[in-house]
Amino acid sequence: MTHDATHHGMHEEHRHITLRSVADAAGVSLKTASNVINGTGRMTDTTREKVKKVIAELGYQVNVAARNLNRGQTGFITLAVPTLTPPYLAELANRVIDEARKRRYSVYVTTYAEGSAKGARDMLRSFNPTVSDGIILSMSELEDISAEDFDVDFPLVVVGSRTTWGKADHVTPDDVGAAAKATGYLISKGSSHLAVVGAREPFDEKRLASAKEGNAELRLRGFVEECRRRDCNLDPELIGVTPKDWTIGAGARATQALIDTGKPFDGLLALNDQLALGAISVLLTNGIRVPEDVQVIGFDNSEESAYLQTPLTTMDSRLDWTAPTAVERIIGRIHGTIKAPELLTAESRIIVRSTTRK
């Protein structure tokens, strides 16, 4: 009985000597305490010495030794996404986990509340370096983020179509180029009156011409540029708006609205595969044949797109490139072998199936 109590007391004592205890006793932030242990970060010599003294007094050396065995790192990466509902983001998470595992890293997957006070900005500010070594952040289109938010002192890689102002690594397929390629393909297969489903707001060509971020904006910009290059008919009334909603239902409603305008169209670019599924369903309900009357092309190559009654022609998501590239960059950052932020892009390819003409 006495042995158990003594053993339990010792266990309690060690368990309470955490990095938080060190930070509190030294009167510094968790991040500063972590930086002292890892020999990183910017601070005065006085602060560094004060923290080291507290570490010695509290007997935190045991933990330091354990951390040094693991190169002073946790062996974990955080993947932050706005939600795991869209097939694209769920697949991104699976691929990042697989790629990290190959390199002996584990992944914490966390979601943040899009566009709210608890969004990506809050998550970056409250990042805890004792839990993971860095963040791969999938940036939501709805997020209100500024250049200053990327001034962080931990490894950060951003994936997706939002800009990082050159402050963090940015891994993203070329959305403008991909949409131009898709548009050119529809035209090359005989479509001359094209419609789009998935615009965020009413068509404004001048604003789109200077678009630098956002899947919808960049894809629409690529569509417009290719239409202009090929002297193709471009009717603003055939740009279907689905404000922040890229679901099957949104695609169906927007396509019905296009049909209701009475304007003829023989090709449709859906800005993701979910929208394309809704579009095809409504076209068929209205007695419009795909691809004979209207050719349809989607984006992201979601799993179900290959198994529809009429398998969907779509633009490759390039997750096969995005996930390994993001993992490679974050590990390079963690180990200090990669220092300067870069924009890394990859071209997409058309996955030709049956919703376009042969």
GROMACS .gro file of C-alpha atoms in nm, residues 185 189 273 277 291 295-308 310-316 349-358:
model
   36
  185TYR     CA    1  -1.109   2.111  -7.496
  189LYS     CA    2  -1.481   1.907  -7.953
  273ASP     CA    3  -1.733   1.767  -5.990
  277LEU     CA    4  -2.318   1.599  -6.112
  291PRO     CA    5  -2.269   1.487  -7.452
  295GLN     CA    6  -2.080   1.859  -7.332
  296VAL     CA    7  -1.990   1.880  -6.962
  297ILE     CA    8  -1.650   1.894  -6.794
  298GLY     CA    9  -1.585   1.909  -6.418
  299PHE     CA   10  -1.292   1.972  -6.184
  300ASP     CA   11  -1.106   1.769  -5.918
  301ASN     CA   12  -1.164   1.410  -6.038
  302SER     CA   13  -1.365   1.303  -5.733
  303GLU     CA   14  -1.398   0.926  -5.690
  304GLU     CA   15  -1.763   0.902  -5.800
  305SER     CA   16  -1.698   1.093  -6.126
  306ALA     CA   17  -1.565   0.774  -6.290
  307TYR     CA   18  -1.869   0.565  -6.191
  308LEU     CA   19  -2.165   0.774  -6.307
  310THR     CA   20  -2.226   0.869  -6.804
  311PRO     CA   21  -1.873   0.887  -6.655
  312LEU     CA   22  -1.763   1.248  -6.612
  313THR     CA   23  -1.482   1.416  -6.807
  314THR     CA   24  -1.294   1.621  -6.548
  315MET     CA   25  -0.973   1.805  -6.467
  316ASP     CA   26  -0.730   1.611  -6.249
  349ARG     CA   27  -0.452   1.724  -6.716
  350ILE     CA   28  -0.788   1.638  -6.869
  351ILE     CA   29  -0.930   1.300  -6.769
  352VAL     CA   30  -1.141   1.225  -7.075
  353ARG     CA   31  -1.454   1.019  -7.012
  354SER     CA   32  -1.803   1.016  -7.163
  355THR     CA   33  -1.957   1.361  -7.094
  356THR     CA   34  -1.753   1.512  -7.380
  357ARG     CA   35  -1.749   1.403  -7.744
  358LYS     CA   36  -1.482   1.170  -7.877
   0.00000   0.00000   0.00000
